[in-house]
Coordinates of C-alpha atoms in Angstrom, one line a residue:
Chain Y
X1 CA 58.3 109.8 124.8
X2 CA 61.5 109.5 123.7
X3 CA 64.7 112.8 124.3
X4 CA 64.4 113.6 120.2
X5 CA 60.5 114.0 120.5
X6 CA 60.6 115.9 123.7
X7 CA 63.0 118.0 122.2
X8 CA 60.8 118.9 119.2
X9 CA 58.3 119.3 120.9
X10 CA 59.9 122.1 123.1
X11 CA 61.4 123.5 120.1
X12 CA 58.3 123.7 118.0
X13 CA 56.5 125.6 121.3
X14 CA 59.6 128.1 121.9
X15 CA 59.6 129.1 118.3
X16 CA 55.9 129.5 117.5
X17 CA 56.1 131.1 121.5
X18 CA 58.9 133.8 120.1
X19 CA 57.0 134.8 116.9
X20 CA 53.6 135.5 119.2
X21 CA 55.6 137.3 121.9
X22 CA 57.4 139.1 119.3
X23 CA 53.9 140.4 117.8
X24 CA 52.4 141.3 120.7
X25 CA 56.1 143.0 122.0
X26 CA 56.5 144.8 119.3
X27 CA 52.4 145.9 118.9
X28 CA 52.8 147.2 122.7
X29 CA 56.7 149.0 121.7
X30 CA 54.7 150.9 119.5
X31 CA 56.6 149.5 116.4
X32 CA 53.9 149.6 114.5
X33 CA 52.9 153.2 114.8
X34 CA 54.7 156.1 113.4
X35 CA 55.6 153.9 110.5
X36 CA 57.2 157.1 108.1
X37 CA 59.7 157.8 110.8
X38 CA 60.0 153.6 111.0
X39 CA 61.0 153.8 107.0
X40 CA 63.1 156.9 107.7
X41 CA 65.1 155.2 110.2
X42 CA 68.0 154.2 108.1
X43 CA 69.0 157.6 107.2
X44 CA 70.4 160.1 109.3
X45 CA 72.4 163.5 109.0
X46 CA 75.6 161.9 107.9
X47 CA 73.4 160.3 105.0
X48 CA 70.8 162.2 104.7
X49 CA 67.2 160.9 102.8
X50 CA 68.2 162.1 98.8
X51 CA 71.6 161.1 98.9
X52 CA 72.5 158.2 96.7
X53 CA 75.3 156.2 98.4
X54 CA 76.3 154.0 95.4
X55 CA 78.1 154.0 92.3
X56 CA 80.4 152.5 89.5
X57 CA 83.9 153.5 90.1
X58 CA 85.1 156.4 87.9
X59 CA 87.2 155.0 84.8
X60 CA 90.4 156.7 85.6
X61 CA 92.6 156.3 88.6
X62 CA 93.5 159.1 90.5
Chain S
X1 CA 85.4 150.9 122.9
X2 CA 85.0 149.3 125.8
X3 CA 83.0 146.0 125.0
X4 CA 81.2 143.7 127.3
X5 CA 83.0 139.9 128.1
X6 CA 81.0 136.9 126.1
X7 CA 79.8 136.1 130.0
X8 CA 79.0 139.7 130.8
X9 CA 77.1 139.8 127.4
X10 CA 75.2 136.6 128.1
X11 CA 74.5 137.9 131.9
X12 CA 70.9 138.8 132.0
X13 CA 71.9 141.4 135.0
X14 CA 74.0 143.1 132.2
X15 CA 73.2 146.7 131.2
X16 CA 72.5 147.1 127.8
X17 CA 73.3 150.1 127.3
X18 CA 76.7 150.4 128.3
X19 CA 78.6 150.7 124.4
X20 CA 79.7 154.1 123.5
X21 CA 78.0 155.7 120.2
X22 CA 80.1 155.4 117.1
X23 CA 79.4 156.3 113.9
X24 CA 78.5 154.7 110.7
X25 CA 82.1 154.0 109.3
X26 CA 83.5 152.7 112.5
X27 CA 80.5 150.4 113.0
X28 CA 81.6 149.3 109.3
X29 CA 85.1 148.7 110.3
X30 CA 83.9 146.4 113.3
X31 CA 82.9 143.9 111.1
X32 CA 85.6 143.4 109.0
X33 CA 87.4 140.6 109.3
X34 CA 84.4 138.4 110.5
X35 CA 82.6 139.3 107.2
X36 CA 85.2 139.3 105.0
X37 CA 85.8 135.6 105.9
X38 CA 82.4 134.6 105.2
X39 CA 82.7 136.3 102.1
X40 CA 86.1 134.9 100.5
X41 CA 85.1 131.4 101.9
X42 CA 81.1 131.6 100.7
X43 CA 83.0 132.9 97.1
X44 CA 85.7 129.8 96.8
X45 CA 82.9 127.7 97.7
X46 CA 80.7 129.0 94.8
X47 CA 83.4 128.7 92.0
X48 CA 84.4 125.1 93.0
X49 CA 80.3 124.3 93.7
X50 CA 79.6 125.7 90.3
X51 CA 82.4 123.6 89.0
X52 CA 80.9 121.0 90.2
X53 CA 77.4 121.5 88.8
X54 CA 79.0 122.3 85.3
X55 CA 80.5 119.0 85.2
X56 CA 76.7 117.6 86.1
X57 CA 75.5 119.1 83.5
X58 CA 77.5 117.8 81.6
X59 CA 77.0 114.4 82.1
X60 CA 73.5 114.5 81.9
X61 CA 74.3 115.0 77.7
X62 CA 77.2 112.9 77.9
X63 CA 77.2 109.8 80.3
X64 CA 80.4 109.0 79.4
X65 CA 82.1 112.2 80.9
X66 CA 84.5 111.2 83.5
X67 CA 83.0 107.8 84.0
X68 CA 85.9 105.6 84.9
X69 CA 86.0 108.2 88.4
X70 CA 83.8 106.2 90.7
X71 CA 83.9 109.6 92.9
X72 CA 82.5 112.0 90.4
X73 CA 79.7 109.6 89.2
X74 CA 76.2 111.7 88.6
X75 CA 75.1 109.9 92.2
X76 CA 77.4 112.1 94.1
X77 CA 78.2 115.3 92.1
X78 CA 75.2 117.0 91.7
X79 CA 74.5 116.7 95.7
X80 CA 78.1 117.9 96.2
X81 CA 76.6 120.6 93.8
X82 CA 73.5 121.3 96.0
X83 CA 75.3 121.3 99.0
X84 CA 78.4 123.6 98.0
X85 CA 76.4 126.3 96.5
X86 CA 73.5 125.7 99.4
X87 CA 75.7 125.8 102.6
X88 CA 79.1 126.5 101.0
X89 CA 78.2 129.8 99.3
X90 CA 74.3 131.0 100.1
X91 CA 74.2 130.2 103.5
X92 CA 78.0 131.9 104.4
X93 CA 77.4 134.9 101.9
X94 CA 73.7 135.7 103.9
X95 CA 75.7 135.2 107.0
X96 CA 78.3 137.7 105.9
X97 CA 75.6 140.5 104.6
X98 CA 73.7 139.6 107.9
X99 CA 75.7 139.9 110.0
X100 CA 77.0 143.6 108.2
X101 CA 73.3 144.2 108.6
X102 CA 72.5 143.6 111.9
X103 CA 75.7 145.5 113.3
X104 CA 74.6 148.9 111.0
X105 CA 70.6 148.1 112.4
X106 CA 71.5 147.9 116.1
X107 CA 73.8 150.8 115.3
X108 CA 76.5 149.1 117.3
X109 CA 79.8 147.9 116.7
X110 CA 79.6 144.3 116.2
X111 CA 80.5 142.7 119.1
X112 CA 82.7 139.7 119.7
X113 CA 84.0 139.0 116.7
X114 CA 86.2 136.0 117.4
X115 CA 83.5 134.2 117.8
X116 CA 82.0 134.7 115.0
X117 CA 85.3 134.0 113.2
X118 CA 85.4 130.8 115.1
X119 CA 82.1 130.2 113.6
X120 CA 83.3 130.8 110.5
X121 CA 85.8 128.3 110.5
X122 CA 83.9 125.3 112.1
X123 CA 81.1 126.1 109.4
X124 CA 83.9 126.2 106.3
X125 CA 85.6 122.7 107.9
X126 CA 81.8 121.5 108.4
X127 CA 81.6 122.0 104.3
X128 CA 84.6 120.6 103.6
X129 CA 84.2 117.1 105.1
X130 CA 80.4 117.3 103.8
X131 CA 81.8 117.7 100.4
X132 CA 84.5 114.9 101.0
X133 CA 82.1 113.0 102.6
X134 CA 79.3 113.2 99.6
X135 CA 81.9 112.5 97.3
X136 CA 83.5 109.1 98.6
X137 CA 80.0 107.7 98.9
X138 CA 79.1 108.4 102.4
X139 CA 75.9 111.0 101.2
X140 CA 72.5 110.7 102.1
X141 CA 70.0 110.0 99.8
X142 CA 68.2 113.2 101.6
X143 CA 67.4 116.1 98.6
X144 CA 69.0 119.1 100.9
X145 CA 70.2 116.8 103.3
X146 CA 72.9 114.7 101.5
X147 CA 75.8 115.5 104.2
X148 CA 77.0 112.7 105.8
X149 CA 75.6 112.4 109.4
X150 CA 79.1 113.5 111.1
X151 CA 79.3 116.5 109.4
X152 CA 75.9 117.8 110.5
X153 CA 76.5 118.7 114.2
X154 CA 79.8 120.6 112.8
X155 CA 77.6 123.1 111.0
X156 CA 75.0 123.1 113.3
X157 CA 77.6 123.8 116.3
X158 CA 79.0 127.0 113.8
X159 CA 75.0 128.2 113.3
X160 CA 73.8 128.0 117.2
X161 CA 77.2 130.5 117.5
X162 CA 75.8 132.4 115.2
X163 CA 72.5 132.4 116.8
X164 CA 73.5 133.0 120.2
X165 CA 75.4 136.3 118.5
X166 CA 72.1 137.8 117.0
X167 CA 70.3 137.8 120.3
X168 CA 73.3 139.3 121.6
X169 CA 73.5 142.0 118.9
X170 CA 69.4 142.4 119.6
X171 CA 69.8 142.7 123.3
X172 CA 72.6 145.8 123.1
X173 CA 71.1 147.5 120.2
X174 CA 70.9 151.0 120.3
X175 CA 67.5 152.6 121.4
X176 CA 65.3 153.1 118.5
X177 CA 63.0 151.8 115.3
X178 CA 63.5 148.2 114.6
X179 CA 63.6 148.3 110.5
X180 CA 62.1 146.1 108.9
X181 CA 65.2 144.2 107.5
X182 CA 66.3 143.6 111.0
X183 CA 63.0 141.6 111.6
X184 CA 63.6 139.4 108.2
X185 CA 67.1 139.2 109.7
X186 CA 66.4 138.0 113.3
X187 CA 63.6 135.7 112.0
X188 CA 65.8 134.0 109.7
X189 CA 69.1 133.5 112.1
X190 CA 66.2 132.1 114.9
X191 CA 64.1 129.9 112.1
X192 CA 67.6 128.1 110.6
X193 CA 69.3 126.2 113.7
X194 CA 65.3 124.9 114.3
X195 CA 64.8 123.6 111.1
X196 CA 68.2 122.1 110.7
X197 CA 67.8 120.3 114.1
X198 CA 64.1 119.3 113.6
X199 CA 65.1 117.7 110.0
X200 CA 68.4 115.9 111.4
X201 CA 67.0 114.6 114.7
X202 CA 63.7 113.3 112.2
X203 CA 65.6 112.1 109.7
X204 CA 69.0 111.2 111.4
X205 CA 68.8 110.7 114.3
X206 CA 65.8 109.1 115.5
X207 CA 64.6 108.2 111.9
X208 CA 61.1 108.5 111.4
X209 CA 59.5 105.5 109.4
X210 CA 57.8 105.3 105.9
X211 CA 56.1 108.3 104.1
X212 CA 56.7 110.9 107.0
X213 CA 60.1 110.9 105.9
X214 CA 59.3 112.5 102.7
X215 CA 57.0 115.1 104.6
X216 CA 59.8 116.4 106.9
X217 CA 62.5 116.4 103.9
X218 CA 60.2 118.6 102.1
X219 CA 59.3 120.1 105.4
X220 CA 62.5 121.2 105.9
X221 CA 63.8 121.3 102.0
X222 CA 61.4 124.0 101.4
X223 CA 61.9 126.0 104.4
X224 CA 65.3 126.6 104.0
X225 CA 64.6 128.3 100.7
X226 CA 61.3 130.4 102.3
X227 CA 62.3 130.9 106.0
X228 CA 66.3 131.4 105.7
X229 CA 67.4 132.7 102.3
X230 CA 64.4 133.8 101.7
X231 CA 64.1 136.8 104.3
X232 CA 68.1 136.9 104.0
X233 CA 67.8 138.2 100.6
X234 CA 64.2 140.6 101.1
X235 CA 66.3 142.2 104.0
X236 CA 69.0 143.0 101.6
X237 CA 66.2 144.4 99.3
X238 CA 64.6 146.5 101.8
X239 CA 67.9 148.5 102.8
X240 CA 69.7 148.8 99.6
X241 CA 67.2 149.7 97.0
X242 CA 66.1 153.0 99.8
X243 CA 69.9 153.2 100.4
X244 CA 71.5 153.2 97.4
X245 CA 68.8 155.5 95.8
X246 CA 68.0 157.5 98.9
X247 CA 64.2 157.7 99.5
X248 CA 62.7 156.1 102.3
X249 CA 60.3 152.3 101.1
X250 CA 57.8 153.4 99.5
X251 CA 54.9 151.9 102.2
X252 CA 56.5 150.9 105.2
X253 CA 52.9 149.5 105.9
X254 CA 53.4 147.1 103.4
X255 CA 56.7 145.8 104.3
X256 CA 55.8 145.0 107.5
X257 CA 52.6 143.3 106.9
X258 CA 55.2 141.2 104.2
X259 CA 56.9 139.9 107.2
X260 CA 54.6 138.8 109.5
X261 CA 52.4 137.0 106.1
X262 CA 55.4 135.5 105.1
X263 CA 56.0 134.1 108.6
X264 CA 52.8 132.9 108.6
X265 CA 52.2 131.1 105.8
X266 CA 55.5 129.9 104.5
X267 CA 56.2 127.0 107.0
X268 CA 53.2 125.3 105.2
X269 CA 54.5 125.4 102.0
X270 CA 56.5 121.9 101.7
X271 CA 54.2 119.6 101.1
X272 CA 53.7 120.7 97.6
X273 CA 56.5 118.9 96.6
X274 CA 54.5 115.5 97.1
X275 CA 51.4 116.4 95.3
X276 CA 50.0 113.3 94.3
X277 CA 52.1 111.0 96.7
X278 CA 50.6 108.9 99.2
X279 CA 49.9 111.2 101.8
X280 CA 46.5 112.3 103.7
X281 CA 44.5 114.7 101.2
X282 CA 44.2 117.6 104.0
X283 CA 48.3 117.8 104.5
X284 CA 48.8 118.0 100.6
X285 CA 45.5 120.5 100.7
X286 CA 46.5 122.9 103.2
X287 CA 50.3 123.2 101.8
X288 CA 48.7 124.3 98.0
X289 CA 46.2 126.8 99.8
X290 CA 49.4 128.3 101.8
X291 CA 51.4 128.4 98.6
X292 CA 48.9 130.6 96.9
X293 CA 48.6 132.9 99.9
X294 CA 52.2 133.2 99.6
X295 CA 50.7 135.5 96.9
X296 CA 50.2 138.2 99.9
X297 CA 53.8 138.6 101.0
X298 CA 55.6 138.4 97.2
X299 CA 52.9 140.9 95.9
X300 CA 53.1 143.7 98.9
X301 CA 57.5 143.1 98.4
X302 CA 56.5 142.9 94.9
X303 CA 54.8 146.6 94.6
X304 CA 56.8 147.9 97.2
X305 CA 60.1 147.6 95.4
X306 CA 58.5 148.9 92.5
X307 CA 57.3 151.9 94.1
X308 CA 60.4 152.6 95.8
X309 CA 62.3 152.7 92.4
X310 CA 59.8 155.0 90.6
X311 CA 61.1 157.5 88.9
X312 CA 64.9 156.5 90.3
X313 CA 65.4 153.9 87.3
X314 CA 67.9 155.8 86.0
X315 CA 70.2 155.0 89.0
X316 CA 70.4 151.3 87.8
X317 CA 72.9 152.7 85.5
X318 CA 74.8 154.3 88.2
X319 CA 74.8 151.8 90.8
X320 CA 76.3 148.3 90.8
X321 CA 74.2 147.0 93.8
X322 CA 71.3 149.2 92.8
X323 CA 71.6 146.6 89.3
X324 CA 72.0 143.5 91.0
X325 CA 70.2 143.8 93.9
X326 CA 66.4 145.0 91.4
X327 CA 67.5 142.2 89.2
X328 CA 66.9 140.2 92.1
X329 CA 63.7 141.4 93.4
X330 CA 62.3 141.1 90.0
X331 CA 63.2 138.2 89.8
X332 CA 61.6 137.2 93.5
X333 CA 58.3 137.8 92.3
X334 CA 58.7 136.2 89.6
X335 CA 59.8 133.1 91.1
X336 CA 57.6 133.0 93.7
X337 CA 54.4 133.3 91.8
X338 CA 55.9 130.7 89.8
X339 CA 56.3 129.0 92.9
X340 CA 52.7 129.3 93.8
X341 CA 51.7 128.4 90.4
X342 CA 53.5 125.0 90.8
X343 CA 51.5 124.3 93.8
X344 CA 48.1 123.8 91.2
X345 CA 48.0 120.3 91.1
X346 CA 46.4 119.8 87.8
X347 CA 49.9 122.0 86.6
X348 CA 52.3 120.1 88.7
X349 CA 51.6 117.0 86.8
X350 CA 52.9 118.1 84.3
X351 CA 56.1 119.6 85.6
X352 CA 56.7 117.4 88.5
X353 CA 59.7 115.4 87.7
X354 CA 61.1 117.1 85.0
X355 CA 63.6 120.0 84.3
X356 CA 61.2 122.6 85.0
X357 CA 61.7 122.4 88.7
X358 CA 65.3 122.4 87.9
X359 CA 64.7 125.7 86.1
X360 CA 62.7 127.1 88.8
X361 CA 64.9 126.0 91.7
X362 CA 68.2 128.3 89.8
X363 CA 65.7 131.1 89.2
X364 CA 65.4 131.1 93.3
X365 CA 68.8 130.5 94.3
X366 CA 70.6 132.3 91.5
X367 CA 68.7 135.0 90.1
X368 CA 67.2 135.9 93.2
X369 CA 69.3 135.0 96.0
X370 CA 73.0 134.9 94.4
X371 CA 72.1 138.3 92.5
X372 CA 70.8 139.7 95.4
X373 CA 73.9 139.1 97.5
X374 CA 76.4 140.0 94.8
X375 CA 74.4 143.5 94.9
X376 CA 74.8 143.7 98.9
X377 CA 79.0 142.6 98.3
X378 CA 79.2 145.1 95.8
X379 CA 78.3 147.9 98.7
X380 CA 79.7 146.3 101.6
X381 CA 83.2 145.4 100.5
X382 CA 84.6 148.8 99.7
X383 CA 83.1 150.3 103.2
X384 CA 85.1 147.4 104.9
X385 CA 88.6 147.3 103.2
X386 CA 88.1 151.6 102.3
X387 CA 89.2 150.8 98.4
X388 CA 87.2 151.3 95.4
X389 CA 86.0 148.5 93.2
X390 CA 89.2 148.4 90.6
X391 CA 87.3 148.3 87.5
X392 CA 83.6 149.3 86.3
X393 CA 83.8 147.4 83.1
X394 CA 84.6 144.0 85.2
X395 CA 81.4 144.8 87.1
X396 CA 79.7 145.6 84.0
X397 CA 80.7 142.1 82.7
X398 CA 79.9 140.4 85.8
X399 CA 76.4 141.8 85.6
X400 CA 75.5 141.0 82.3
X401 CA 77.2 137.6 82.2
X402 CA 75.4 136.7 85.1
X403 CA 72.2 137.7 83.6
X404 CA 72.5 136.6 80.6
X405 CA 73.7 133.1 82.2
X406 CA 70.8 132.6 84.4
X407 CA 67.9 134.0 81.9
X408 CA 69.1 130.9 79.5
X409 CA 69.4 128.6 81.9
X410 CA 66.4 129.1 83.1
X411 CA 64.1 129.5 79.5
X412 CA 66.3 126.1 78.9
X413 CA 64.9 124.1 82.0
X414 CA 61.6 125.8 81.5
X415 CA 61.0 125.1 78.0
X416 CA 62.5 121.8 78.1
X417 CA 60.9 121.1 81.1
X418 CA 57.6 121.3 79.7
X419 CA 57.9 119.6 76.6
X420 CA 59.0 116.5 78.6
X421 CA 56.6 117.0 80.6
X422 CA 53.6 117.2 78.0
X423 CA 55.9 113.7 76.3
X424 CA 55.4 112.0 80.0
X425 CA 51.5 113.0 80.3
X426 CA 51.5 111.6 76.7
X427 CA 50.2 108.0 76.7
X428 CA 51.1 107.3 73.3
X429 CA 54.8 108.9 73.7
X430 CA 57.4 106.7 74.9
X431 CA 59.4 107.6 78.4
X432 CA 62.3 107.3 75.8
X433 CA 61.3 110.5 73.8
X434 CA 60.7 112.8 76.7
X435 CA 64.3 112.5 77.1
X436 CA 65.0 112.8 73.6
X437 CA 62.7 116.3 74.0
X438 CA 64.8 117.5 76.8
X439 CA 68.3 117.2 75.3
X440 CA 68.8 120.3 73.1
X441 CA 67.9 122.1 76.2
X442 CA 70.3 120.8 78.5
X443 CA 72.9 121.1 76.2
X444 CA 72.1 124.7 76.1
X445 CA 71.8 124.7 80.0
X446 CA 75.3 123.4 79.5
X447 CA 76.8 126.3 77.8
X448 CA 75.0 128.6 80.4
X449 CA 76.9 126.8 82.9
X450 CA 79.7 128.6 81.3
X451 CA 78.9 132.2 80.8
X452 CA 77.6 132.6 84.7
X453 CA 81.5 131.0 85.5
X454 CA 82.6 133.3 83.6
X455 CA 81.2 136.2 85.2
X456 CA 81.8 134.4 88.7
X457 CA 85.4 134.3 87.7
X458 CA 85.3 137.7 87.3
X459 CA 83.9 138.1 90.5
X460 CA 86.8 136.5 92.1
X461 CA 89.6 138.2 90.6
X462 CA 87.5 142.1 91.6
X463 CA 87.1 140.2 95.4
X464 CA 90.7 139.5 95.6
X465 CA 92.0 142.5 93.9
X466 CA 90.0 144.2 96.7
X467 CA 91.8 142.4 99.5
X468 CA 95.2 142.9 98.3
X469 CA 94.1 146.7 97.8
X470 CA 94.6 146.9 94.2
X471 CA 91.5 149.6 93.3
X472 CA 91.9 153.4 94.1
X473 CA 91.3 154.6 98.0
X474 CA 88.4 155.4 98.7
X475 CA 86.5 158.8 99.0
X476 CA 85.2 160.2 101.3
X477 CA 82.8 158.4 104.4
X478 CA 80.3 156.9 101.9
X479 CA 80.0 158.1 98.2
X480 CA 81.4 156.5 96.2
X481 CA 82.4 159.6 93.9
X482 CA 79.5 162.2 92.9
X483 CA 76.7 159.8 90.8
X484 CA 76.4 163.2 88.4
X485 CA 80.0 162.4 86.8
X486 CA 79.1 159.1 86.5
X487 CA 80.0 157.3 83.0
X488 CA 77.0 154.7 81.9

């Protein structure tokens, strides 16, 4: 076996290896329950949920 | 702040949780100069890449364009094309919103920014002897591959930095929900430096021999698109469309089970390329079925948006990256289940080999991708240099001239695509007239060429104006001004 194939074959093991423990880690963190305050998570009092953030500049200069 | 060293970081006996809490607009400021680099370098690269594709384009309906330059000859510009607006402006502009992302997500400052601006560098000199290289003759005959071998391990050097960074990011993230565009995000900085390597040590290195060649290049060809700008561009979707509006994803269910589908099937998806090559039945088999389960993720991101933007459409005319960024998840589903549709063999003999891939491959990269990350600039830049966008009418032109561009290059491709297509299925056509059949359309492909450099141009001069603080301050931590005094 030659250094390239022993290298893909640790590579292809360590990234299929991540994606399962990273199911399973995040099943048992409990990212997958309490998925409303999951979807909620990127607003907070300082942007609150309802408040656009975004828009064209105004057309005159102040 | 008091930040951990780059040793103390990597230290697994390091406390995580040593960083003080900060709030939104000074984790904004942290990530300034790295992303504003990325940025201004992915945005030169895209105007000179364009360039160079407009000048392909070119040639294709006039062979004698240019053709005493032995360096700008069709064989090199239109990889110099691939690769300037692949790795020169995609791959740097998803770095730059990623790396914005991540910092917001872990709701930490970002940390160690010089080496990410190291990166930065290495990856933009990486490009530019790539480019040089391709262009004095030294490309690969590769499709996504055509850098010259020695500028590989320059890029690929500037990516593991990268890398290393993410898991750094992960690792003192603030306690909490991970969202979901943090797992697209994470995936997608982990799946890239793999892929890259895999491809270049099977293809470069240690050369594989006959047919697998093909099966890695589309291998790794296709998983660029589907397992790095791909989940780059859905993790810009999934925070600005509930941001800029401000209503949480419609089902967060959904957006989740979109991931972990998407990781699951899309590695698979390759091998559609060779459809009727001489490869074993099973390998060709198994890539179609995965390309139309690829219907599960695009259709849950698909509805999803949707939902989200119920009863909010009215904030497209409000919103610059609200615009940009739903023009380009429309027009994700779209090309995916175009994408899928390719995969049916008994349609891919008719558009393999012909423009229609052409058209399909721009409707990915430009009016999904490019749009998408021109939506994500269009919020990000004002938070990091505190101006306002100088003018709404230049944004307004940049939109539309962007759209308009890339809906007539594409119906060009596609349209002529098919009719050479249906002229090369045609025994009793000759290979001469499916060309004749394609050349109205590329001339008109052509002159889209122009309008989406225009409105790239226009892009530029907003960017830079922005740098040299040209607009109006801005107002207060986030708004951008009230959206009820708005002017459509």
């Amino acid at each position: 076996m030659t250094a390239g194939m022993i290298l893909l074959v640790v590579g292809l093991v360590f990234v299929t290896g991540t994606g399962l423990v990273g199911f399973y880690w995040a099943a048992k963190s409990g990212q997958f329950s309490n998925l409303s305050d999951g979807a909620a998570s990127i607003f907070d009092s300082e942007e609150p949920e309802g408040t656009p953030t975004d828009r064209f500049p105004s057309p005159k200069r102040s | 702040m008091n930040q951990p060293s780059l040793l103390s970081s990597l230290h697994p006996a390091t406390e995580p949780d040593t960083l003080d809490s900060t709030d939104r607009a000074k984790i904004d400021a942290s990530t300034r100069l790295p992303v504003l680099l990325f940025f201004g370098s992915a945005i030169f690269w895209l105007l000179l890449g364009s360039f160079l594709g407009l000048l392909s384009a070119w040639k294709m309906t006039n062979p004698w364009l240019l053709d005493s330059m032995g360096w700008l000859t069709f064989g090199r510009l239109r990889p110099a094309h691939l690769n300037a607006v692949a790795y020169g402006w995609a791959a740097p502009a998803a770095i730059g919103v990623g790396l914005w992302l991540t910092a917001r997500l872990c709701r930490i400052p970002l940390l160690h920014s010089k080496l990410l601006v190291s990166a930065a560098i290495i990856w933009n000199l990486g490009i530019l002897v790539g480019i040089c290289g391709i262009l004095i003759g030294d490309g690969r005959s590769i499709e996504w591959l055509e850098f010259p071998a020695y500028s590989t391990p320059i890029l690929f050097v500037s990516y593991a930095l990268i890398g290393i960074w993410t898991i750094i990011m992960f690792r003192f993230r603030k306690p909490g929900h991970i969202y979901v565009s943090q797992w697209y995000l994470f995936a997608a900085f982990l799946w890239f430096p793999w892929l890259y390597a895999t491809a270049n040590i099977l293809l470069v290195w240690q050369p594989v021999q006959g047919p697998a060649q093909g099966a890695i290049n589309w291998w790794y060809a296709h998983n660029v698109l589907g397992l790095w700008f791909t989940p780059i561009g859905l993790a810009s979707a999934y925070y600005f469309i509930p941001k800029v509006i401000g209503r949480p994803i419609h089902s967060y269910y959904l957006s989740i089970l979109g991931f972990w589908s998407l990781a699951l099937f899309y590695s698979w998806n390759g091998l559609h390329h060779l459809i009727g090559g001489p490869f074993p039945a099973w390998l060709i088999s198994a890539s179609v079925v995965a390309s139309l389960m690829m219907f599960i993720p695009v259709i849950t991101t698909a509805i999803n948006h949707h939902m989200t933007m119920q009863g909010h459409f009215e904030a497209l005319k409000w919103s610059p990256t609200l615009r940009f960024t739903v023009f380009g998840a429309v027009a994700y589903t779209v090309v995916s289940l175009q994408g899928s549709s390719m995969a049916i063999p008994s349609l891919n003999t008719i558009t393999h080999f012909t423009d229609y891939t052409i058209g399909h491959a721009h409707l990915g990269l430009y009016a999904f991708f490019t749009m998408m990350m021109f939506g994500a600039m269009y919020y990000i830049v004002p938070r990091l240099v505190g101006w306002e966008w100088p003018s709404a009418s230049m944004i307004r032109w940049h939109f539309w001239l962007s759209a308009v561009g890339i809906i007539l290059m594409v119906s060009a491709l596609t349209l002529g695509g098919l009719l050479q297509g249906l002229a090369l299925y045609d025994v009793k056509s000759t290979f001469r007239s499916s060309l004749e059949f394609a050349t109205p359309f590329r001339y008109l492909r052509g002159v889209s060429g122009f309008v989406l450099m225009a409105g790239q141009i226009i892009f530029a001069i907003l960017f830079i104006q922005m740098l040299l603080k040209l607009g109006t301050p801005k107002k207060g931590p986030a708004l951008l001004g009230k959206p009820d005094d708005a002017t459509v």
